[in-house]
Short mmCIF file of N, CA and C in Angstrom, two decimals:
data_model
loop_
_atom_site.label_atom_id
_atom_site.label_comp_id
_atom_site.label_asym_id
_atom_site.label_seq_id
_atom_site.Cartn_x
_atom_site.Cartn_y
_atom_site.Cartn_z
N UNK A 1 4.91 -12.61 -13.12
CA UNK A 1 5.55 -12.98 -11.86
C UNK A 1 5.06 -12.03 -10.77
N UNK A 2 4.56 -12.56 -9.72
CA UNK A 2 4.02 -11.77 -8.62
C UNK A 2 5.16 -11.16 -7.80
N UNK A 3 4.91 -9.96 -7.32
CA UNK A 3 5.86 -9.31 -6.44
C UNK A 3 5.45 -9.66 -5.02
N UNK A 4 6.12 -10.60 -4.38
CA UNK A 4 5.74 -11.05 -3.06
C UNK A 4 6.71 -10.60 -1.96
N UNK A 5 7.57 -9.65 -2.30
CA UNK A 5 8.53 -9.14 -1.32
C UNK A 5 8.56 -7.63 -1.35
N UNK A 6 8.68 -7.05 -0.21
CA UNK A 6 8.87 -5.61 -0.11
C UNK A 6 10.35 -5.27 -0.16
N UNK A 7 10.66 -4.04 0.09
CA UNK A 7 12.05 -3.58 0.12
C UNK A 7 12.38 -3.19 1.55
N UNK A 8 13.47 -3.72 2.05
CA UNK A 8 13.94 -3.38 3.39
C UNK A 8 15.39 -2.95 3.28
N UNK A 9 15.68 -1.74 3.74
CA UNK A 9 17.04 -1.22 3.69
C UNK A 9 17.41 -0.60 5.03
N UNK A 10 18.59 -0.87 5.49
CA UNK A 10 19.11 -0.20 6.68
C UNK A 10 19.52 1.22 6.32
N UNK A 11 19.69 2.07 7.32
CA UNK A 11 20.14 3.43 7.07
C UNK A 11 21.42 3.44 6.25
N UNK A 12 21.47 4.29 5.23
CA UNK A 12 22.64 4.39 4.37
C UNK A 12 22.65 3.43 3.20
N UNK A 13 21.74 2.44 3.20
CA UNK A 13 21.70 1.49 2.10
C UNK A 13 20.90 2.03 0.93
N UNK A 14 21.19 1.50 -0.25
CA UNK A 14 20.54 1.90 -1.49
C UNK A 14 21.60 2.26 -2.51
N UNK A 15 21.18 2.41 -3.75
CA UNK A 15 22.11 2.77 -4.83
C UNK A 15 22.34 4.27 -4.79
N UNK A 16 23.60 4.67 -4.66
CA UNK A 16 23.94 6.09 -4.53
C UNK A 16 24.30 6.68 -5.88
N UNK A 17 23.72 7.83 -6.17
CA UNK A 17 24.03 8.61 -7.36
C UNK A 17 24.65 9.90 -6.85
N UNK A 18 25.94 10.11 -7.14
CA UNK A 18 26.61 11.28 -6.58
C UNK A 18 27.56 11.89 -7.60
N UNK A 19 27.59 13.22 -7.62
CA UNK A 19 28.50 13.96 -8.49
C UNK A 19 27.88 15.25 -8.96
N UNK A 20 28.69 16.28 -9.09
CA UNK A 20 28.21 17.55 -9.62
C UNK A 20 27.15 18.23 -8.78
N UNK A 21 27.14 17.99 -7.49
CA UNK A 21 26.14 18.61 -6.61
C UNK A 21 24.96 17.70 -6.33
N UNK A 22 24.81 16.62 -7.10
CA UNK A 22 23.74 15.65 -6.87
C UNK A 22 24.25 14.59 -5.90
N UNK A 23 23.46 14.29 -4.87
CA UNK A 23 23.79 13.22 -3.94
C UNK A 23 22.48 12.56 -3.53
N UNK A 24 22.09 11.54 -4.29
CA UNK A 24 20.81 10.86 -4.09
C UNK A 24 21.06 9.39 -3.81
N UNK A 25 20.45 8.87 -2.77
CA UNK A 25 20.48 7.44 -2.51
C UNK A 25 19.12 6.89 -2.88
N UNK A 26 19.10 6.04 -3.92
CA UNK A 26 17.85 5.45 -4.41
C UNK A 26 17.43 4.36 -3.44
N UNK A 27 16.21 4.47 -2.93
CA UNK A 27 15.68 3.47 -2.00
C UNK A 27 14.79 2.47 -2.74
N UNK A 28 13.97 2.95 -3.66
CA UNK A 28 13.11 2.09 -4.47
C UNK A 28 12.69 2.88 -5.71
N UNK A 29 12.46 2.16 -6.81
CA UNK A 29 12.03 2.82 -8.05
C UNK A 29 10.68 2.28 -8.49
N UNK A 30 10.04 3.01 -9.38
CA UNK A 30 8.77 2.56 -9.93
C UNK A 30 8.96 1.29 -10.76
N UNK A 31 10.18 1.04 -11.24
CA UNK A 31 10.48 -0.22 -11.94
C UNK A 31 10.33 -1.42 -11.03
N UNK A 32 10.37 -1.19 -9.72
CA UNK A 32 10.23 -2.27 -8.74
C UNK A 32 8.78 -2.40 -8.27
N UNK A 33 7.86 -1.90 -9.07
CA UNK A 33 6.42 -1.93 -8.79
C UNK A 33 6.04 -1.08 -7.59
N UNK A 34 6.86 -0.10 -7.26
CA UNK A 34 6.53 0.85 -6.20
C UNK A 34 5.66 1.95 -6.80
N UNK A 35 4.89 2.63 -5.97
CA UNK A 35 4.03 3.72 -6.46
C UNK A 35 4.82 4.96 -6.82
N UNK A 36 6.07 5.07 -6.30
CA UNK A 36 6.91 6.24 -6.57
C UNK A 36 8.37 5.86 -6.42
N UNK A 37 9.23 6.54 -7.17
CA UNK A 37 10.67 6.43 -6.92
C UNK A 37 10.94 7.20 -5.64
N UNK A 38 11.76 6.61 -4.76
CA UNK A 38 11.98 7.18 -3.44
C UNK A 38 13.47 7.30 -3.17
N UNK A 39 13.85 8.45 -2.59
CA UNK A 39 15.26 8.79 -2.41
C UNK A 39 15.52 9.44 -1.06
N UNK A 40 16.76 9.31 -0.60
CA UNK A 40 17.31 10.18 0.43
C UNK A 40 18.23 11.13 -0.33
N UNK A 41 17.99 12.41 -0.20
CA UNK A 41 18.79 13.42 -0.91
C UNK A 41 19.60 14.22 0.10
N UNK A 42 20.86 14.43 -0.23
CA UNK A 42 21.72 15.30 0.56
C UNK A 42 21.90 16.58 -0.25
N UNK A 43 21.51 17.70 0.34
CA UNK A 43 21.51 18.98 -0.36
C UNK A 43 22.65 19.83 0.20
N UNK A 44 23.67 20.11 -0.62
CA UNK A 44 24.83 20.86 -0.11
C UNK A 44 24.49 22.32 0.18
N UNK A 45 25.29 22.96 1.03
CA UNK A 45 25.10 24.39 1.32
C UNK A 45 25.09 25.20 0.02
N UNK A 46 24.16 26.14 -0.07
CA UNK A 46 24.11 27.04 -1.22
C UNK A 46 23.42 26.48 -2.45
N UNK A 47 23.09 25.20 -2.46
CA UNK A 47 22.46 24.59 -3.64
C UNK A 47 21.03 25.10 -3.80
N UNK A 48 20.65 25.42 -5.02
CA UNK A 48 19.29 25.89 -5.34
C UNK A 48 18.91 25.30 -6.67
N UNK A 49 17.90 24.44 -6.69
CA UNK A 49 17.49 23.75 -7.91
C UNK A 49 16.79 24.70 -8.89
N UNK A 50 16.35 25.86 -8.43
CA UNK A 50 15.62 26.79 -9.28
C UNK A 50 14.18 26.32 -9.45
N UNK A 51 13.30 27.26 -9.75
CA UNK A 51 11.88 26.92 -9.96
C UNK A 51 11.73 26.19 -11.28
N UNK A 52 10.90 25.16 -11.26
CA UNK A 52 10.65 24.37 -12.46
C UNK A 52 9.29 23.71 -12.35
N UNK A 53 8.85 23.10 -13.46
CA UNK A 53 7.55 22.45 -13.55
C UNK A 53 7.75 21.10 -14.23
N UNK A 54 7.05 20.07 -13.73
CA UNK A 54 7.01 18.76 -14.39
C UNK A 54 5.65 18.63 -15.08
N UNK A 55 5.66 18.26 -16.37
CA UNK A 55 4.40 18.12 -17.10
C UNK A 55 3.62 16.90 -16.66
N UNK A 56 4.29 15.93 -16.06
CA UNK A 56 3.66 14.70 -15.59
C UNK A 56 4.18 14.36 -14.20
N UNK A 57 3.38 13.69 -13.42
CA UNK A 57 3.84 13.15 -12.14
C UNK A 57 3.71 14.12 -10.98
N UNK A 58 3.90 13.57 -9.80
CA UNK A 58 3.80 14.31 -8.56
C UNK A 58 5.08 14.09 -7.75
N UNK A 59 5.33 15.01 -6.80
CA UNK A 59 6.51 14.88 -5.96
C UNK A 59 6.18 15.22 -4.52
N UNK A 60 6.91 14.58 -3.61
CA UNK A 60 6.80 14.86 -2.17
C UNK A 60 8.21 15.08 -1.64
N UNK A 61 8.36 16.13 -0.84
CA UNK A 61 9.62 16.47 -0.20
C UNK A 61 9.37 16.58 1.31
N UNK A 62 10.27 16.01 2.11
CA UNK A 62 10.15 16.08 3.56
C UNK A 62 11.55 16.33 4.11
N UNK A 63 11.72 17.44 4.82
CA UNK A 63 13.03 17.79 5.38
C UNK A 63 13.29 16.92 6.61
N UNK A 64 14.39 16.17 6.56
CA UNK A 64 14.78 15.29 7.67
C UNK A 64 15.79 16.00 8.57
N UNK A 65 16.72 16.73 7.96
CA UNK A 65 17.80 17.38 8.71
C UNK A 65 18.14 18.68 8.02
N UNK A 66 18.46 19.70 8.80
CA UNK A 66 18.86 20.98 8.23
C UNK A 66 17.67 21.85 7.89
N UNK A 67 17.88 22.80 6.99
CA UNK A 67 16.84 23.74 6.58
C UNK A 67 16.86 23.91 5.07
N UNK A 68 15.68 24.04 4.50
CA UNK A 68 15.54 24.32 3.07
C UNK A 68 14.49 25.39 2.87
N UNK A 69 14.70 26.21 1.85
CA UNK A 69 13.65 27.08 1.36
C UNK A 69 12.87 26.26 0.34
N UNK A 70 11.53 26.25 0.45
CA UNK A 70 10.70 25.47 -0.46
C UNK A 70 9.54 26.32 -0.97
N UNK A 71 9.03 25.95 -2.14
CA UNK A 71 7.93 26.67 -2.76
C UNK A 71 7.16 25.69 -3.64
N UNK A 72 5.82 25.80 -3.63
CA UNK A 72 4.97 24.99 -4.52
C UNK A 72 3.67 25.74 -4.76
N UNK A 73 3.68 26.65 -5.73
CA UNK A 73 2.47 27.37 -6.12
C UNK A 73 2.71 28.07 -7.45
N UNK A 74 1.63 28.46 -8.08
CA UNK A 74 1.69 29.27 -9.30
C UNK A 74 1.86 30.73 -8.87
N UNK A 75 2.95 31.39 -9.27
CA UNK A 75 3.14 32.78 -8.87
C UNK A 75 2.28 33.72 -9.72
N UNK A 76 2.08 34.90 -9.20
CA UNK A 76 1.37 35.92 -9.98
C UNK A 76 2.16 36.28 -11.23
N UNK A 77 3.50 36.21 -11.14
CA UNK A 77 4.35 36.59 -12.27
C UNK A 77 5.54 35.64 -12.37
N UNK A 78 5.50 34.72 -13.34
CA UNK A 78 6.60 33.77 -13.54
C UNK A 78 7.86 34.44 -14.07
N UNK A 79 7.76 35.66 -14.56
CA UNK A 79 8.93 36.31 -15.15
C UNK A 79 9.90 36.85 -14.09
N UNK A 80 9.51 36.87 -12.82
CA UNK A 80 10.41 37.30 -11.75
C UNK A 80 11.54 36.27 -11.66
N UNK A 81 12.77 36.72 -11.80
CA UNK A 81 13.92 35.82 -11.97
C UNK A 81 14.27 35.01 -10.73
N UNK A 82 14.00 35.53 -9.53
CA UNK A 82 14.33 34.83 -8.29
C UNK A 82 13.05 34.32 -7.66
N UNK A 83 12.91 32.98 -7.57
CA UNK A 83 11.68 32.42 -7.02
C UNK A 83 11.43 32.81 -5.58
N UNK A 84 12.47 33.23 -4.87
CA UNK A 84 12.29 33.71 -3.50
C UNK A 84 11.43 34.99 -3.47
N UNK A 85 11.33 35.65 -4.60
CA UNK A 85 10.53 36.88 -4.70
C UNK A 85 9.11 36.61 -5.21
N UNK A 86 8.82 35.37 -5.56
CA UNK A 86 7.49 35.03 -6.08
C UNK A 86 6.42 35.17 -5.00
N UNK A 87 5.22 35.54 -5.47
CA UNK A 87 4.06 35.67 -4.60
C UNK A 87 2.89 34.95 -5.26
N UNK A 88 2.15 34.16 -4.47
CA UNK A 88 0.96 33.47 -4.96
C UNK A 88 -0.24 34.43 -4.92
N UNK A 89 -1.30 34.08 -5.59
CA UNK A 89 -2.50 34.94 -5.61
C UNK A 89 -3.08 35.13 -4.20
N UNK A 90 -2.85 34.19 -3.28
CA UNK A 90 -3.34 34.33 -1.91
C UNK A 90 -2.31 34.99 -0.98
N UNK A 91 -1.20 35.48 -1.55
CA UNK A 91 -0.19 36.18 -0.76
C UNK A 91 0.94 35.31 -0.24
N UNK A 92 0.85 34.00 -0.41
CA UNK A 92 1.92 33.12 0.08
C UNK A 92 3.23 33.40 -0.62
N UNK A 93 4.30 33.14 0.09
CA UNK A 93 5.66 33.21 -0.43
C UNK A 93 6.35 31.91 -0.07
N UNK A 94 7.62 31.79 -0.39
CA UNK A 94 8.34 30.57 -0.06
C UNK A 94 8.36 30.34 1.45
N UNK A 95 8.62 29.09 1.84
CA UNK A 95 8.71 28.69 3.23
C UNK A 95 10.14 28.28 3.54
N UNK A 96 10.70 28.79 4.63
CA UNK A 96 11.98 28.29 5.12
C UNK A 96 11.64 27.25 6.17
N UNK A 97 11.90 25.99 5.84
CA UNK A 97 11.49 24.91 6.72
C UNK A 97 12.64 24.10 7.26
N UNK A 98 12.50 23.71 8.51
CA UNK A 98 13.46 22.83 9.16
C UNK A 98 12.94 21.40 9.18
N UNK A 99 13.50 20.56 10.03
CA UNK A 99 13.07 19.17 10.10
C UNK A 99 11.55 19.07 10.25
N UNK A 100 10.94 18.26 9.42
CA UNK A 100 9.50 18.09 9.43
C UNK A 100 8.78 18.92 8.38
N UNK A 101 9.46 19.89 7.76
CA UNK A 101 8.82 20.68 6.71
C UNK A 101 8.45 19.76 5.55
N UNK A 102 7.32 20.01 4.95
CA UNK A 102 6.73 19.12 3.94
C UNK A 102 6.31 19.91 2.72
N UNK A 103 6.48 19.29 1.55
CA UNK A 103 6.09 19.91 0.28
C UNK A 103 5.48 18.84 -0.60
N UNK A 104 4.24 19.05 -1.04
CA UNK A 104 3.58 18.18 -2.02
C UNK A 104 3.40 18.98 -3.30
N UNK A 105 3.80 18.39 -4.44
CA UNK A 105 3.76 19.10 -5.71
C UNK A 105 2.99 18.28 -6.75
N UNK A 106 1.78 18.74 -7.12
CA UNK A 106 1.07 18.09 -8.23
C UNK A 106 1.74 18.42 -9.57
N UNK A 107 1.41 17.67 -10.60
CA UNK A 107 1.93 17.96 -11.95
C UNK A 107 1.55 19.39 -12.34
N UNK A 108 2.42 20.01 -13.10
CA UNK A 108 2.21 21.35 -13.66
C UNK A 108 2.19 22.48 -12.63
N UNK A 109 2.66 22.21 -11.41
CA UNK A 109 2.74 23.27 -10.39
C UNK A 109 4.21 23.68 -10.24
N UNK A 110 4.51 24.97 -10.43
CA UNK A 110 5.88 25.43 -10.22
C UNK A 110 6.34 25.12 -8.80
N UNK A 111 7.59 24.68 -8.68
CA UNK A 111 8.14 24.40 -7.36
C UNK A 111 9.65 24.57 -7.39
N UNK A 112 10.21 24.72 -6.19
CA UNK A 112 11.65 24.95 -6.06
C UNK A 112 12.07 24.60 -4.64
N UNK A 113 13.36 24.34 -4.50
CA UNK A 113 13.94 24.23 -3.16
C UNK A 113 15.40 24.63 -3.24
N UNK A 114 15.89 25.13 -2.13
CA UNK A 114 17.29 25.51 -2.04
C UNK A 114 17.75 25.46 -0.60
N UNK A 115 19.04 25.26 -0.42
CA UNK A 115 19.64 25.22 0.90
C UNK A 115 20.39 26.53 1.13
N UNK A 116 19.78 27.46 1.89
CA UNK A 116 20.40 28.77 2.10
C UNK A 116 21.44 28.78 3.23
N UNK A 117 21.69 27.62 3.84
CA UNK A 117 22.55 27.57 5.03
C UNK A 117 23.98 27.17 4.67
N UNK A 118 24.81 27.11 5.69
CA UNK A 118 26.20 26.69 5.54
C UNK A 118 26.40 25.22 5.87
N UNK A 119 25.28 24.49 6.08
CA UNK A 119 25.34 23.08 6.45
C UNK A 119 24.52 22.24 5.47
N UNK A 120 24.93 21.00 5.30
CA UNK A 120 24.19 20.07 4.46
C UNK A 120 22.79 19.83 5.04
N UNK A 121 21.81 19.68 4.16
CA UNK A 121 20.46 19.31 4.57
C UNK A 121 20.14 17.94 3.98
N UNK A 122 19.24 17.21 4.63
CA UNK A 122 18.84 15.89 4.17
C UNK A 122 17.33 15.92 3.92
N UNK A 123 16.95 15.33 2.80
CA UNK A 123 15.58 15.38 2.32
C UNK A 123 15.10 13.99 1.96
N UNK A 124 13.90 13.63 2.37
CA UNK A 124 13.22 12.43 1.90
C UNK A 124 12.41 12.89 0.69
N UNK A 125 12.56 12.21 -0.44
CA UNK A 125 11.99 12.68 -1.70
C UNK A 125 11.33 11.52 -2.44
N UNK A 126 10.10 11.74 -2.91
CA UNK A 126 9.41 10.76 -3.73
C UNK A 126 8.92 11.44 -5.00
N UNK A 127 8.97 10.68 -6.11
CA UNK A 127 8.59 11.24 -7.40
C UNK A 127 7.91 10.19 -8.28
N UNK A 128 6.84 10.59 -8.94
CA UNK A 128 6.19 9.74 -9.94
C UNK A 128 6.38 10.31 -11.33
N UNK A 129 7.37 11.18 -11.50
CA UNK A 129 7.66 11.82 -12.78
C UNK A 129 8.02 10.75 -13.82
N UNK A 130 7.46 10.91 -15.02
CA UNK A 130 7.70 9.96 -16.11
C UNK A 130 9.19 9.77 -16.37
N UNK A 131 9.57 8.54 -16.68
CA UNK A 131 10.95 8.23 -17.00
C UNK A 131 11.77 7.82 -15.80
N UNK A 132 11.24 7.99 -14.61
CA UNK A 132 11.96 7.63 -13.39
C UNK A 132 12.96 8.69 -13.00
N UNK A 133 12.76 9.31 -11.86
CA UNK A 133 13.66 10.39 -11.44
C UNK A 133 15.08 9.88 -11.24
N UNK A 134 15.23 8.59 -10.90
CA UNK A 134 16.58 8.04 -10.75
C UNK A 134 17.34 8.10 -12.07
N UNK A 135 16.63 7.91 -13.19
CA UNK A 135 17.28 7.98 -14.51
C UNK A 135 17.68 9.42 -14.84
N UNK A 136 16.81 10.37 -14.48
CA UNK A 136 17.15 11.78 -14.66
C UNK A 136 18.40 12.12 -13.84
N UNK A 137 18.43 11.69 -12.56
CA UNK A 137 19.60 11.97 -11.71
C UNK A 137 20.86 11.35 -12.28
N UNK A 138 20.78 10.13 -12.80
CA UNK A 138 21.95 9.46 -13.40
C UNK A 138 22.48 10.29 -14.57
N UNK A 139 21.59 10.70 -15.47
CA UNK A 139 22.00 11.48 -16.64
C UNK A 139 22.53 12.85 -16.24
N UNK A 140 21.84 13.51 -15.31
CA UNK A 140 22.28 14.82 -14.85
C UNK A 140 23.67 14.74 -14.22
N UNK A 141 23.89 13.75 -13.37
CA UNK A 141 25.19 13.58 -12.73
C UNK A 141 26.29 13.37 -13.76
N UNK A 142 26.03 12.53 -14.76
CA UNK A 142 27.01 12.28 -15.82
C UNK A 142 27.37 13.57 -16.54
N UNK A 143 26.38 14.37 -16.85
CA UNK A 143 26.61 15.65 -17.55
C UNK A 143 27.41 16.60 -16.66
N UNK A 144 27.01 16.73 -15.39
CA UNK A 144 27.69 17.65 -14.49
C UNK A 144 29.13 17.25 -14.23
N UNK A 145 29.39 15.96 -14.08
CA UNK A 145 30.76 15.49 -13.86
C UNK A 145 31.60 15.71 -15.12
N UNK A 146 31.05 15.35 -16.28
CA UNK A 146 31.78 15.49 -17.55
C UNK A 146 32.12 16.94 -17.86
N UNK A 147 31.25 17.88 -17.47
CA UNK A 147 31.46 19.29 -17.79
C UNK A 147 31.99 20.10 -16.60
N UNK A 148 32.46 19.41 -15.58
CA UNK A 148 32.94 20.07 -14.35
C UNK A 148 31.90 21.03 -13.78
N UNK A 149 30.63 20.61 -13.83
CA UNK A 149 29.54 21.40 -13.26
C UNK A 149 29.13 22.59 -14.09
N UNK A 150 29.53 22.64 -15.35
CA UNK A 150 29.21 23.79 -16.22
C UNK A 150 28.65 23.33 -17.56
N UNK A 151 27.52 22.59 -17.58
CA UNK A 151 26.98 22.10 -18.86
C UNK A 151 26.46 23.24 -19.72
N UNK A 152 26.43 22.99 -21.00
CA UNK A 152 25.87 23.97 -21.92
C UNK A 152 24.36 24.03 -21.80
N UNK A 153 23.82 25.18 -22.15
CA UNK A 153 22.38 25.41 -22.06
C UNK A 153 21.59 24.40 -22.90
N UNK A 154 22.01 24.15 -24.13
CA UNK A 154 21.27 23.25 -25.01
C UNK A 154 21.25 21.82 -24.49
N UNK A 155 22.36 21.36 -23.93
CA UNK A 155 22.41 20.00 -23.37
C UNK A 155 21.43 19.86 -22.20
N UNK A 156 21.37 20.88 -21.35
CA UNK A 156 20.44 20.84 -20.21
C UNK A 156 18.99 20.93 -20.69
N UNK A 157 18.73 21.76 -21.68
CA UNK A 157 17.36 21.86 -22.22
C UNK A 157 16.90 20.53 -22.79
N UNK A 158 17.79 19.82 -23.48
CA UNK A 158 17.44 18.52 -24.06
C UNK A 158 17.17 17.49 -22.96
N UNK A 159 18.00 17.46 -21.93
CA UNK A 159 17.78 16.54 -20.81
C UNK A 159 16.42 16.82 -20.17
N UNK A 160 16.15 18.06 -19.88
CA UNK A 160 14.89 18.43 -19.24
C UNK A 160 13.70 18.11 -20.14
N UNK A 161 13.83 18.34 -21.44
CA UNK A 161 12.74 18.04 -22.37
C UNK A 161 12.39 16.56 -22.31
N UNK A 162 13.40 15.70 -22.30
CA UNK A 162 13.16 14.25 -22.27
C UNK A 162 12.41 13.81 -21.01
N UNK A 163 12.58 14.55 -19.93
CA UNK A 163 11.92 14.19 -18.67
C UNK A 163 10.74 15.11 -18.34
N UNK A 164 10.29 15.90 -19.29
CA UNK A 164 9.11 16.74 -19.08
C UNK A 164 9.29 17.85 -18.07
N UNK A 165 10.51 18.41 -18.01
CA UNK A 165 10.82 19.46 -17.05
C UNK A 165 10.98 20.79 -17.79
N UNK A 166 10.27 21.80 -17.32
CA UNK A 166 10.46 23.16 -17.82
C UNK A 166 11.11 23.97 -16.71
N UNK A 167 12.34 24.43 -16.93
CA UNK A 167 13.05 25.24 -15.93
C UNK A 167 12.55 26.67 -16.04
N UNK A 168 12.12 27.25 -14.92
CA UNK A 168 11.56 28.60 -14.91
C UNK A 168 12.54 29.65 -14.42
N UNK A 169 13.39 29.28 -13.46
CA UNK A 169 14.44 30.19 -12.99
C UNK A 169 15.75 29.42 -12.97
N UNK A 170 16.85 30.11 -12.87
CA UNK A 170 18.15 29.49 -12.93
C UNK A 170 18.53 28.72 -11.69
N UNK A 171 19.47 27.79 -11.89
CA UNK A 171 20.08 27.08 -10.77
C UNK A 171 21.08 28.02 -10.10
N UNK A 172 21.32 27.80 -8.82
CA UNK A 172 22.28 28.65 -8.12
C UNK A 172 23.36 27.82 -7.49
N UNK A 173 24.05 27.07 -8.32
CA UNK A 173 25.18 26.29 -7.80
C UNK A 173 26.27 26.20 -8.84
N UNK A 174 26.27 27.15 -9.79
CA UNK A 174 27.28 27.14 -10.84
C UNK A 174 27.12 25.98 -11.80
N UNK A 175 25.91 25.44 -11.95
CA UNK A 175 25.69 24.26 -12.77
C UNK A 175 25.49 24.54 -14.25
N UNK A 176 25.30 25.78 -14.63
CA UNK A 176 25.08 26.06 -16.06
C UNK A 176 25.90 27.24 -16.50
N UNK A 177 26.32 27.18 -17.74
CA UNK A 177 26.99 28.32 -18.37
C UNK A 177 25.93 29.37 -18.63
N UNK A 178 26.21 30.58 -18.30
CA UNK A 178 25.24 31.65 -18.50
C UNK A 178 25.51 32.35 -19.81
#
């Protein structure tokens, strides 16, 4: 069956995945023959996804509103616990970006983002990560809601394994039991 229609959505439209710090509005998925799953993400104050790597797929982040700290490079030392302290071989460090800040992440490149402000930030996000990022968000939200935002380490490791994610530094939103 040929796909002879595009996707048209007004502002605010799309399937919303929300709970446990995740607030993603799905605009289109790779299941719809799109080249990437595409989302509007609302990032709450203080949220930090932590540095991580995807074994497959690419990602694009574009700050629409607010400010985010972003990073996309291989650090000289991955053992440094706070990605804000990471340094690339060319001397780069994380970027604090406002509206228009852009991040492209190839597969196997460490990356992170966090909202260091007291206001919500909005992000345009695209992902070609295997399994569909919308499915990862659905499962993550279910776990975070069920555990009141405090999932066990093993449960999170299993979720990340299924989606080819290696977490390099911790989350900073009370999402995991330490």
